[in-house]
PDB file of C-alpha atoms in Angstrom:
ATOM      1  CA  UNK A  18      16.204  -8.762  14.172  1.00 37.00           C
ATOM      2  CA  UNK A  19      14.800  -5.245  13.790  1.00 39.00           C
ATOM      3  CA  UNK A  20      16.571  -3.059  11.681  1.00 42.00           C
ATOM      4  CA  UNK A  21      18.407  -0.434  12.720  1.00 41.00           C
ATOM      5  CA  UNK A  22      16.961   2.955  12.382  1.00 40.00           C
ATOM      6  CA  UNK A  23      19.195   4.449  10.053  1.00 43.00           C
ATOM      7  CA  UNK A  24      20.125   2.222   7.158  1.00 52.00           C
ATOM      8  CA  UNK A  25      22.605   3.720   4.468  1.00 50.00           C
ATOM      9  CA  UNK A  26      21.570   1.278   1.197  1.00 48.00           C
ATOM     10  CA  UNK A  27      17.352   2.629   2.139  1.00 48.00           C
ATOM     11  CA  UNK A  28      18.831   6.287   2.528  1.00 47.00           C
ATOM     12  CA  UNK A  29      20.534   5.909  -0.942  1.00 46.00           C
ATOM     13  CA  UNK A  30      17.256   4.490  -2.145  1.00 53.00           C
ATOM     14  CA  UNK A  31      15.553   7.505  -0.931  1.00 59.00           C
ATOM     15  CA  UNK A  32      14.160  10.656  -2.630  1.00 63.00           C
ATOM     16  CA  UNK A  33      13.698  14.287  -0.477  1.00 58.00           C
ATOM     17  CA  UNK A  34       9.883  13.822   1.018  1.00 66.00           C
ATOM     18  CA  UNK A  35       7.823  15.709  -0.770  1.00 64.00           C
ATOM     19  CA  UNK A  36       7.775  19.400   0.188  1.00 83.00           C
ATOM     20  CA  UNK A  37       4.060  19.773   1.457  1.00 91.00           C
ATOM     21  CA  UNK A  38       2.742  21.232   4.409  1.00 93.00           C
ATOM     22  CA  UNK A  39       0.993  19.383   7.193  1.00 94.00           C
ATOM     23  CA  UNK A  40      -1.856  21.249   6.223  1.00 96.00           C
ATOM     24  CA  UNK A  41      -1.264  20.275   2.279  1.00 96.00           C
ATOM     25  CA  UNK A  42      -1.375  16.778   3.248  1.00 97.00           C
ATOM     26  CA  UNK A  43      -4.416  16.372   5.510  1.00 97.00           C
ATOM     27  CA  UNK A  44      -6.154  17.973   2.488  1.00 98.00           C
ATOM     28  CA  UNK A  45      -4.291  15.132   0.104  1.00 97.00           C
ATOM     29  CA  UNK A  46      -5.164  12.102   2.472  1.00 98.00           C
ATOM     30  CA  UNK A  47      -9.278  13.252   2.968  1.00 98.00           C
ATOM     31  CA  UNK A  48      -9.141  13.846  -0.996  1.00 98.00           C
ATOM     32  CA  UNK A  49      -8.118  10.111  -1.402  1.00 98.00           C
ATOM     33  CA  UNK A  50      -9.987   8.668   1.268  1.00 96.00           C
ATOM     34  CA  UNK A  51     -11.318   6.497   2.559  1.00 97.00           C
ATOM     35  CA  UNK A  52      -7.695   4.594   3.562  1.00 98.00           C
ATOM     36  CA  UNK A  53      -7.770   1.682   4.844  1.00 96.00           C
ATOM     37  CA  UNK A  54      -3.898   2.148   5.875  1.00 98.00           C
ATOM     38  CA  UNK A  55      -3.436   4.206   8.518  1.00 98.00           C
ATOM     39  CA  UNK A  56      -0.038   5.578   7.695  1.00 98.00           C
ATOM     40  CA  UNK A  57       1.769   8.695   9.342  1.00 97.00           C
ATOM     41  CA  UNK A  58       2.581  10.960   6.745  1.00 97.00           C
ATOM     42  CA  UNK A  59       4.663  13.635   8.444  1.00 94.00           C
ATOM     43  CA  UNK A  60       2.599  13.481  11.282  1.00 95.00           C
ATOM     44  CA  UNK A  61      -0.466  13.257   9.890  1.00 97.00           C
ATOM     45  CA  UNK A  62      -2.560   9.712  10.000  1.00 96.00           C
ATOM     46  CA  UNK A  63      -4.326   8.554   7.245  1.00 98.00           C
ATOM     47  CA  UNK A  64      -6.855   6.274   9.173  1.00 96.00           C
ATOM     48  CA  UNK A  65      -6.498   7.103  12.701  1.00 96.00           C
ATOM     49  CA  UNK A  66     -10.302   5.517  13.468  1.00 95.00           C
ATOM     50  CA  UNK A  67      -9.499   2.165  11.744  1.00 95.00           C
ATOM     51  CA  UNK A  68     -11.600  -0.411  13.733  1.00 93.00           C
ATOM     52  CA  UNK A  69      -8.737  -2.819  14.086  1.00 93.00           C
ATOM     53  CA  UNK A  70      -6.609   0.267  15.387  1.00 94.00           C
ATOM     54  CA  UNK A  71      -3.438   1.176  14.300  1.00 94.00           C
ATOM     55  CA  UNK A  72      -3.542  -1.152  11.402  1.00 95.00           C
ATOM     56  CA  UNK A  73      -1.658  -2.104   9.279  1.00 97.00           C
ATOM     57  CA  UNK A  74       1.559  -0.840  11.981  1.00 97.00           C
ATOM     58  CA  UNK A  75      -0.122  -3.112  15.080  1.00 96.00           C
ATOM     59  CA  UNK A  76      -0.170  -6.031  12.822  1.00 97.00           C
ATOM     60  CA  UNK A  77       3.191  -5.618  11.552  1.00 98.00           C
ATOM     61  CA  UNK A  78       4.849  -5.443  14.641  1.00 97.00           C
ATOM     62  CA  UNK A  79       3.894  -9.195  15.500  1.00 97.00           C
ATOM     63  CA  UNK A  80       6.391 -10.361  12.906  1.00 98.00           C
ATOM     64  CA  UNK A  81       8.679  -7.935  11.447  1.00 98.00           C
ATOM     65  CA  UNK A  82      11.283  -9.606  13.213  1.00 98.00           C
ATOM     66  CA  UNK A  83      10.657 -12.424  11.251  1.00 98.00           C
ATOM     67  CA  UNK A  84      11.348 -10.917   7.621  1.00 98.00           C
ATOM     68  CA  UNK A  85      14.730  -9.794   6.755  1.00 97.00           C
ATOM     69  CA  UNK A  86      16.136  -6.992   8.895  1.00 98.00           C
ATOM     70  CA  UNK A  87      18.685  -6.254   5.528  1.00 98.00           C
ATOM     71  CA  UNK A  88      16.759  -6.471   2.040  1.00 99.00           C
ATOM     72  CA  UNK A  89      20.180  -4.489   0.254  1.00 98.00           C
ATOM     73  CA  UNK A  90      20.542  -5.294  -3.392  1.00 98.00           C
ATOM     74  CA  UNK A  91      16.758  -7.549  -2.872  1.00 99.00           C
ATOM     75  CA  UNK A  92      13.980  -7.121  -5.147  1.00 99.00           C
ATOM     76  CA  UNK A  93      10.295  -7.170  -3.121  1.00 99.00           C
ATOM     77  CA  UNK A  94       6.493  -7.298  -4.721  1.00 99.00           C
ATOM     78  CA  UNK A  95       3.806  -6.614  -2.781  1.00 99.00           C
ATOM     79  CA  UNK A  96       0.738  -8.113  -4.236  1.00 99.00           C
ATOM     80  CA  UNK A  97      -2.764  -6.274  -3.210  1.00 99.00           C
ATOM     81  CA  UNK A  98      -0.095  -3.473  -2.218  1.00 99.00           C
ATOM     82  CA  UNK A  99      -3.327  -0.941  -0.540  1.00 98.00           C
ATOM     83  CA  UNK A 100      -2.158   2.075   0.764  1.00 98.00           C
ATOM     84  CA  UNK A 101       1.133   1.033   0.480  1.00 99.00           C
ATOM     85  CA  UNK A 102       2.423   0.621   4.124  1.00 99.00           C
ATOM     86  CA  UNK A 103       4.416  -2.953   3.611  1.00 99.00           C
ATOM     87  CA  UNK A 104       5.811  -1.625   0.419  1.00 99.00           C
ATOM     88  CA  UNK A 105       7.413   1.209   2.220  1.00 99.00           C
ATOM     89  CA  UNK A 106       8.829  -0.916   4.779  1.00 99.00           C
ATOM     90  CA  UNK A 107      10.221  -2.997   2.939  1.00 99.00           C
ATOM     91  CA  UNK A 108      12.083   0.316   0.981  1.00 98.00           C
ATOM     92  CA  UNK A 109      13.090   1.539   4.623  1.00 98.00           C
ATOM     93  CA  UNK A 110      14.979  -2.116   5.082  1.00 98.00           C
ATOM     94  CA  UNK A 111      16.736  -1.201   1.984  1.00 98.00           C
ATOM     95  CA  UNK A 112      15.243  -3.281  -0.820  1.00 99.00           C
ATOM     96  CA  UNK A 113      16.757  -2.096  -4.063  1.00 98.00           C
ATOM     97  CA  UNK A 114      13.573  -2.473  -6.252  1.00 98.00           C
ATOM     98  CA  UNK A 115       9.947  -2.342  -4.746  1.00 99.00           C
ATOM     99  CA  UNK A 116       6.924  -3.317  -7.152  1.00 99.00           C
ATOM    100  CA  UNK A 117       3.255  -2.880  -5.415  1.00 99.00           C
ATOM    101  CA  UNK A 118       0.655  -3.821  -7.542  1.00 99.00           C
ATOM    102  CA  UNK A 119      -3.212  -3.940  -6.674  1.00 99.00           C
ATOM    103  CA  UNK A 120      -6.011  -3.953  -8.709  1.00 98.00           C
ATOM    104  CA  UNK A 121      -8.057  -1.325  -6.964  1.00 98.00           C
ATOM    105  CA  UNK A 122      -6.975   2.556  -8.527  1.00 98.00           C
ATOM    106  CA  UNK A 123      -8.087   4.179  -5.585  1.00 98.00           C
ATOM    107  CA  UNK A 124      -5.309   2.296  -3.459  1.00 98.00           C
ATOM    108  CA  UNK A 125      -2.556   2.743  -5.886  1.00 99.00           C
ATOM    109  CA  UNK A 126      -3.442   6.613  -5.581  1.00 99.00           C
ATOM    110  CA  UNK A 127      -3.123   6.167  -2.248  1.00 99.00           C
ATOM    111  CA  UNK A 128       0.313   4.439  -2.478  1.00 99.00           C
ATOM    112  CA  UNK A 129       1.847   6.643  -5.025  1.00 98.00           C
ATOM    113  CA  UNK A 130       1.189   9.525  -2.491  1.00 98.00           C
ATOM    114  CA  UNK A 131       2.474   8.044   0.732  1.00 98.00           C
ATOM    115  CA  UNK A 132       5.128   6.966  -0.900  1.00 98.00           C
ATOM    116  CA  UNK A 133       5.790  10.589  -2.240  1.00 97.00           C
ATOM    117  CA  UNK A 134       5.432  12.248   1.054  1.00 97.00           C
ATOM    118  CA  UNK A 135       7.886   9.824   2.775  1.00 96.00           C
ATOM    119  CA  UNK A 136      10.226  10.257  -0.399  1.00 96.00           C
ATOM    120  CA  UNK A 137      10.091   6.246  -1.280  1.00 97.00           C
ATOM    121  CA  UNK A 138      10.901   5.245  -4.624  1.00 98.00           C
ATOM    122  CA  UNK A 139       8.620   2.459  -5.213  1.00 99.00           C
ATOM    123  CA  UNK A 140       7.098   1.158  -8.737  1.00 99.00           C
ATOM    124  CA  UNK A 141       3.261   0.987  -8.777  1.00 99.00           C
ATOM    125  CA  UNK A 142       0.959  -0.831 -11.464  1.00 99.00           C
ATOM    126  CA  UNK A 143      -2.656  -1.968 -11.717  1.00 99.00           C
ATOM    127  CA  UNK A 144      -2.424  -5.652 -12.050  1.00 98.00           C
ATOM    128  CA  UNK A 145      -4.638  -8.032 -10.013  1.00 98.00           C
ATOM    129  CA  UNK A 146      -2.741 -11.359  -8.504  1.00 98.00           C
ATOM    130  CA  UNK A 147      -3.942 -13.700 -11.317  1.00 97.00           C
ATOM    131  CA  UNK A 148      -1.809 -11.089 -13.736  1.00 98.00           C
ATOM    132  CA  UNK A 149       1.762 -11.882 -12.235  1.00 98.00           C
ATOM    133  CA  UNK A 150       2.686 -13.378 -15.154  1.00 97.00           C
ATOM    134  CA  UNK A 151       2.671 -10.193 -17.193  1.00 96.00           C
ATOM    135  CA  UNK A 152       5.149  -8.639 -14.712  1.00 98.00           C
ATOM    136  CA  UNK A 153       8.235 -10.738 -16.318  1.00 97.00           C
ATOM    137  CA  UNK A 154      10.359 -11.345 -13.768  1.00 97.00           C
ATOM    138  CA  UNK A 155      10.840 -12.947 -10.131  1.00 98.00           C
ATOM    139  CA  UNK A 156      11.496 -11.274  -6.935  1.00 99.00           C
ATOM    140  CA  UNK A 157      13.619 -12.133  -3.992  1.00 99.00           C
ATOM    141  CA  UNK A 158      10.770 -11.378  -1.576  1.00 99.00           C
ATOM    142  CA  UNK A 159       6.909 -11.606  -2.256  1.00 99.00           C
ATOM    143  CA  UNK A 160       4.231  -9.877  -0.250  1.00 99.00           C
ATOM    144  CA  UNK A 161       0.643 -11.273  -0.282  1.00 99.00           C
ATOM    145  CA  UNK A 162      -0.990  -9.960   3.420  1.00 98.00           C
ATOM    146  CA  UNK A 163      -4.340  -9.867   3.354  1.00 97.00           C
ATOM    147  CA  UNK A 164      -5.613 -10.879  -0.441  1.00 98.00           C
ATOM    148  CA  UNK A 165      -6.492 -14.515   0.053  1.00 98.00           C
ATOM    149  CA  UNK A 166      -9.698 -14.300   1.274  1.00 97.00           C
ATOM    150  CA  UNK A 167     -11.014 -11.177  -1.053  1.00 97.00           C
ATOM    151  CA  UNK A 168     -10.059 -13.830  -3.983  1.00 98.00           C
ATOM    152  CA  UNK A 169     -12.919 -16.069  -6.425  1.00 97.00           C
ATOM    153  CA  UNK A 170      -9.976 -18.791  -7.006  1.00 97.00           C
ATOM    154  CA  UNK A 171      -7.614 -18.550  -4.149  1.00 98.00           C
ATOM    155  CA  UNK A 172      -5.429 -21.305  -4.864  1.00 96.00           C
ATOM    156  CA  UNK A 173      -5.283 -20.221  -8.678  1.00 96.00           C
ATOM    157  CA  UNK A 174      -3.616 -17.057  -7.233  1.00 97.00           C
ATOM    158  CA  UNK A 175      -0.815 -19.229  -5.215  1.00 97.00           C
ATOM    159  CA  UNK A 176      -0.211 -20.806  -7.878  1.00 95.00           C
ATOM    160  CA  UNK A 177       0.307 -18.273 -10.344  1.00 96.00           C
ATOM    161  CA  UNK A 178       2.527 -16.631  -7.655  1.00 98.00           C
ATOM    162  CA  UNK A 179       4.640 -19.308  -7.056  1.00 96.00           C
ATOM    163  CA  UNK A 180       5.203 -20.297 -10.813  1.00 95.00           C
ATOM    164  CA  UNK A 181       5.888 -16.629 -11.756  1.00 97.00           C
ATOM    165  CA  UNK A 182       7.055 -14.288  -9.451  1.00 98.00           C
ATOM    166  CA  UNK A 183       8.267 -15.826  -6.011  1.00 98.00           C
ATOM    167  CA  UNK A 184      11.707 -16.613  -6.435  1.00 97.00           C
ATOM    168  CA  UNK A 185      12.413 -17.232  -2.525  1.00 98.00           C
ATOM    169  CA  UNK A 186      10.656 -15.770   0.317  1.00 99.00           C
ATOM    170  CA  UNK A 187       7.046 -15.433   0.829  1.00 99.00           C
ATOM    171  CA  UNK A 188       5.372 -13.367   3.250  1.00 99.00           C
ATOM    172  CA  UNK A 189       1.944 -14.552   3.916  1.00 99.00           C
ATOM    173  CA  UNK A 190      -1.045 -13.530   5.622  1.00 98.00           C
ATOM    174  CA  UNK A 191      -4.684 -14.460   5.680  1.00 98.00           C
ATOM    175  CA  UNK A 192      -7.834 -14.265   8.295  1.00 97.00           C
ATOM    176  CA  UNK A 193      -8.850 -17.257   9.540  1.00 98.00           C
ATOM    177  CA  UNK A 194     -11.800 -18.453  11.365  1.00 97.00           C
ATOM    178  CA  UNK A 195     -12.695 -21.982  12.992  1.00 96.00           C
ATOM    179  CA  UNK A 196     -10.189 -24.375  15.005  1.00 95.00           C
ATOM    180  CA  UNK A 197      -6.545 -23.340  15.437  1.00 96.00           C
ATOM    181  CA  UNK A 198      -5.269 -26.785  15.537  1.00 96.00           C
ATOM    182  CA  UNK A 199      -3.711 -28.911  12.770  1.00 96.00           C
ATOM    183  CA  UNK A 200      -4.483 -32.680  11.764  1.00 89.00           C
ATOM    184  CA  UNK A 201      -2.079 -34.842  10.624  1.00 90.00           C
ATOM    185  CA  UNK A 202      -3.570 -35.750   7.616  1.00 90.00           C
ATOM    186  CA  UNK A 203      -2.878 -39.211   5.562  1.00 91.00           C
ATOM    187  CA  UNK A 204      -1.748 -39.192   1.781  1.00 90.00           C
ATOM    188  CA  UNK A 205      -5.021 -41.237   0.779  1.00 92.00           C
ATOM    189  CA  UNK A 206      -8.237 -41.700   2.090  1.00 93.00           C
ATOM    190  CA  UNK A 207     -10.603 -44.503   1.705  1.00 93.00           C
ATOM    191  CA  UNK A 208     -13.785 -43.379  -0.539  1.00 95.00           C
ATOM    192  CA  UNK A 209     -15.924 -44.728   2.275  1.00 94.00           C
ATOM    193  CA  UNK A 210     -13.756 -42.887   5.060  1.00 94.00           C
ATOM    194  CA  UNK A 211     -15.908 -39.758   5.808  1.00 95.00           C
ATOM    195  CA  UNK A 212     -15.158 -38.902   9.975  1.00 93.00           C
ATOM    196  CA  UNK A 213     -11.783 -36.889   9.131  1.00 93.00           C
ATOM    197  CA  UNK A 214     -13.943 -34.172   7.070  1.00 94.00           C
ATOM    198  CA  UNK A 215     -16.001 -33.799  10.017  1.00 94.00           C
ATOM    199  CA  UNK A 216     -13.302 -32.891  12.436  1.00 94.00           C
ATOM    200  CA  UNK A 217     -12.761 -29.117  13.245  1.00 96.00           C
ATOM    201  CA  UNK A 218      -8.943 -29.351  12.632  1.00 96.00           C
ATOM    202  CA  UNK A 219      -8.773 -30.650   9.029  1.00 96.00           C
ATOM    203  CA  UNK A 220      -8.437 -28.391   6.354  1.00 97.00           C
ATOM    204  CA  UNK A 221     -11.043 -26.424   5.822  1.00 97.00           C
ATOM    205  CA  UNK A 222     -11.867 -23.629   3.527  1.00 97.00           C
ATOM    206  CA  UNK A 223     -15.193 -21.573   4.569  1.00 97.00           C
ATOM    207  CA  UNK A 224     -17.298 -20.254   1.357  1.00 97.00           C
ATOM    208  CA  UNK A 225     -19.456 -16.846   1.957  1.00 97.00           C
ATOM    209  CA  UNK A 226     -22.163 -16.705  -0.643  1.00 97.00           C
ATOM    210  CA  UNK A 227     -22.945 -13.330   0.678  1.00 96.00           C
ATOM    211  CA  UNK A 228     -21.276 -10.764   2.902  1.00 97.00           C
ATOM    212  CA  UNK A 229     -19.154 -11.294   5.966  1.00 94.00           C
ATOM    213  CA  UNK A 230     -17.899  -7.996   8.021  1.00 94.00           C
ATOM    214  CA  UNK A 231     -20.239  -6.214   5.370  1.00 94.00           C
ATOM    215  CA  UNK A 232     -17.837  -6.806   2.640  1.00 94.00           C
ATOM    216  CA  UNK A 233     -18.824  -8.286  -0.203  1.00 96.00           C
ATOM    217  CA  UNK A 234     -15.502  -9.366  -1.057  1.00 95.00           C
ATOM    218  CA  UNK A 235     -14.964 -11.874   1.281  1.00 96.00           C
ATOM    219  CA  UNK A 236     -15.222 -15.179  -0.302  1.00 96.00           C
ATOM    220  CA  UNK A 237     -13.229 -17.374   1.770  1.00 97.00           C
ATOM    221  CA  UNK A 238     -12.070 -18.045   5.515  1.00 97.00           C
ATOM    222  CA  UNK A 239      -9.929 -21.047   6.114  1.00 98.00           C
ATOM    223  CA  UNK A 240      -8.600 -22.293   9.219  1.00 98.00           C
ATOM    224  CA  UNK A 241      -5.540 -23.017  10.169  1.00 98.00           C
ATOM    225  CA  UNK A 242      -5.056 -26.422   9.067  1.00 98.00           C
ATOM    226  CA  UNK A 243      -6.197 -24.778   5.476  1.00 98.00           C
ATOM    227  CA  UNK A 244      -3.738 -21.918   4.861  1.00 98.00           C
ATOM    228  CA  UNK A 245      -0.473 -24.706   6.077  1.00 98.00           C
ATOM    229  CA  UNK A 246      -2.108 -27.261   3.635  1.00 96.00           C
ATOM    230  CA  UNK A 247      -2.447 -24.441   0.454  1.00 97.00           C
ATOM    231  CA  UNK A 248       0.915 -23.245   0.933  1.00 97.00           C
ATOM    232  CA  UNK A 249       1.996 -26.401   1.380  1.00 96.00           C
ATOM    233  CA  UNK A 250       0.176 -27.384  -2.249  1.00 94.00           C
ATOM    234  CA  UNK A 251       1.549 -24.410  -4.154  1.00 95.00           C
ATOM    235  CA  UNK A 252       5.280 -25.108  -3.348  1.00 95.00           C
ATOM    236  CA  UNK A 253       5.871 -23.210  -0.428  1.00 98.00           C
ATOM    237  CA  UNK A 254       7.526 -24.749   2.664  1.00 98.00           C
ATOM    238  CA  UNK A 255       6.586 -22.850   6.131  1.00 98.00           C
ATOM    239  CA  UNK A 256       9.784 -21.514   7.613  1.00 98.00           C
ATOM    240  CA  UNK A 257       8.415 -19.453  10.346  1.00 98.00           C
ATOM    241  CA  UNK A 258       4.706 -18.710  12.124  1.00 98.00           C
ATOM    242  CA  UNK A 259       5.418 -15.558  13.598  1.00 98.00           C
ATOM    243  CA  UNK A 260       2.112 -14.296  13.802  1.00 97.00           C
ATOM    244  CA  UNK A 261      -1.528 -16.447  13.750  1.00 96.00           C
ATOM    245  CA  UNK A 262      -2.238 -14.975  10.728  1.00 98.00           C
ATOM    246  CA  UNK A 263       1.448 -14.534   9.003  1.00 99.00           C
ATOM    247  CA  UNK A 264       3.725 -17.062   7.658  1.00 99.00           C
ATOM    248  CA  UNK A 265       6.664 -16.557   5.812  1.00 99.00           C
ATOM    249  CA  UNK A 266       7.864 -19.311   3.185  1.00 99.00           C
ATOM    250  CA  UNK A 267      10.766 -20.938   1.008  1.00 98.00           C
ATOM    251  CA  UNK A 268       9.752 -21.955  -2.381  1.00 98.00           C
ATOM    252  CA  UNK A 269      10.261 -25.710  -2.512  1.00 95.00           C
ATOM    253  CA  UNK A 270       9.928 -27.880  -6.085  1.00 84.00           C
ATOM    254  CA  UNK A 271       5.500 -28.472  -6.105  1.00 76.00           C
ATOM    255  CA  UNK A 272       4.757 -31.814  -6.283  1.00 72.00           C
ATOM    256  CA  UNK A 273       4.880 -33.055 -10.274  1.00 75.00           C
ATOM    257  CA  UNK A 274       0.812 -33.813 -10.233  1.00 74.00           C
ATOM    258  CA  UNK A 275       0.688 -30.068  -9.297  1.00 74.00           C
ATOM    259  CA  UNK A 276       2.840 -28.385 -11.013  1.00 69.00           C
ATOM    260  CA  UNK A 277       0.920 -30.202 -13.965  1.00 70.00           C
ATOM    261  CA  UNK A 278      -1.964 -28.829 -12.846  1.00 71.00           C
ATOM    262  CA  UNK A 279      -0.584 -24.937 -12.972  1.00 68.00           C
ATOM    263  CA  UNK A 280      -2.132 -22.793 -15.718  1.00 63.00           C
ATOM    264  CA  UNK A 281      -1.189 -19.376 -16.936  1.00 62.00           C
ATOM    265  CA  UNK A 282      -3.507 -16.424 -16.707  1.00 58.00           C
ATOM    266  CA  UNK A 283      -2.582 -13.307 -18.194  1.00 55.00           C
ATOM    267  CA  UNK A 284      -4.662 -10.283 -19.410  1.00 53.00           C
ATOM    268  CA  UNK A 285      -4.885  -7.294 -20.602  1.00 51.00           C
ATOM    269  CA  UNK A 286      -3.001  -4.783 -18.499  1.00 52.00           C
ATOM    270  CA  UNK A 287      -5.495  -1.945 -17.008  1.00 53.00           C
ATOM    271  CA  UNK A 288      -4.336   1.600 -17.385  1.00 49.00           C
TER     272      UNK A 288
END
């Protein structure tokens, strides 16, 4: 259900926007450009020619319904928080405590400022995804949209967010690429048995050695049979499919040769 548009617990939760002019911020938002967030700050867009168009809003609205429509008294992390658009929606649906962490400065300068314009009080630190563990604590609601790919060691990350920080709900998205359908695969396969890997519906994750969209950062695509099967594998059962791209998840108990498997990766906090 979409929440209502005036919420009293996100009101309370609220600080006065930030007293700037529109003028004050259009200078703010091209200082800390580029964004790849289009937000509306006070009427003023921080991306408004984003080639996938109103993005991240036009994304969201394929499966807000699907999250919580009342996050009172919840705790929510976004993980590879950007510009901070999710973080700030999840503060509108009246999360008591917001984290956003990304690795990236730029983006976190990005966040902090949205979130001062729209008068959000949201926590923001430098950690990347395979840091979680130096966070301490577990939230009600965890935010990973759009990190999965960019990753070296994608499953690592699930993992690590699924032994540290995700306490119940996952909110998941990833690009995908190749077939949209799902095998139903066996719990063993014959050494000699080689047709399944060549169907277009088993789980399948893509490796780019090079570039893909012109970003260097994208290591991965999986299909769709490949983002059910690694949530599956990192203890999260798929409660809804709101979106192609989006799932949202219960934690469930991994299975014992997995959780076995689960290491811990912390380092040194970055300034």
């Amino acid at each position: 259900m979409t929440p209502p548009a005036t919420n009293a617990a996100a009101r309370r939760d609220q600080h006065p926007p930030a007293a700037l002019s529109r003028d004050e911020i259009r200078a703010r938002v091209a200082a800390l450009g580029p964004w790849f967030h289009n937000l509306d700050l006070a009427g003023v867009q921080t991306a408004p020619d984003h080639f996938l168009g109103d993005y991240p809003a036009v994304k969201w609205r394929g499966f807000r319904d699907a999250v919580p429509a009342d996050l009172t008294g919840k705790s929510v992390l976004d993980i590879g928080c950007n510009g901070g658009f999710y973080a700030i929606e999840m503060k509108r649906r009246g999360a008591a405590r917001v984290l956003g962490i990304d690795a990236d400065p730029d983006y976190l300068a990005q966040a902090r400022f949205a979130a001062e314009v729209v008068g959000a009080d949201i926590e923001f630190r430098r950690l990347s995804v395979y840091e979680v563990g130096r966070i301490g604590e577990t939230f009600d609601v965890v935010l990973f949209m759009g990190v999965l790919y960019h990753l070296r060691h994608p499953l690592l990350a699930l993992d690590l967010i699924r032994a540290h920080v995700a306490r119940d709900l996952l909110v998941f998205q990833s690009m995908q690429r190749g077939s949209a359908d799902v095998a139903e695969t066996a719990e063993d396969y014959d050494f000699w048995q080689t047709e399944p890997f060549d169907r277009p519906d088993f789980p399948r994750l893509h490796f780019v050695e090079k570039r893909y969209a012109g970003d260097p950062t994208n290591w991965w695509v999986p299909n769709r049979a490949c983002v059910e099967a690694m949530l599956r594998s990192a203890g999260f059962a798929i409660a809804a499919h709101p979106e192609p791209e989006v799932y949202v998840c219960r934690c469930t108990e991994p299975d014992p040769a997995v959780a076995a498997e689960r290491p811990t990766v912390t380092m040194p906090e970055q300034p």
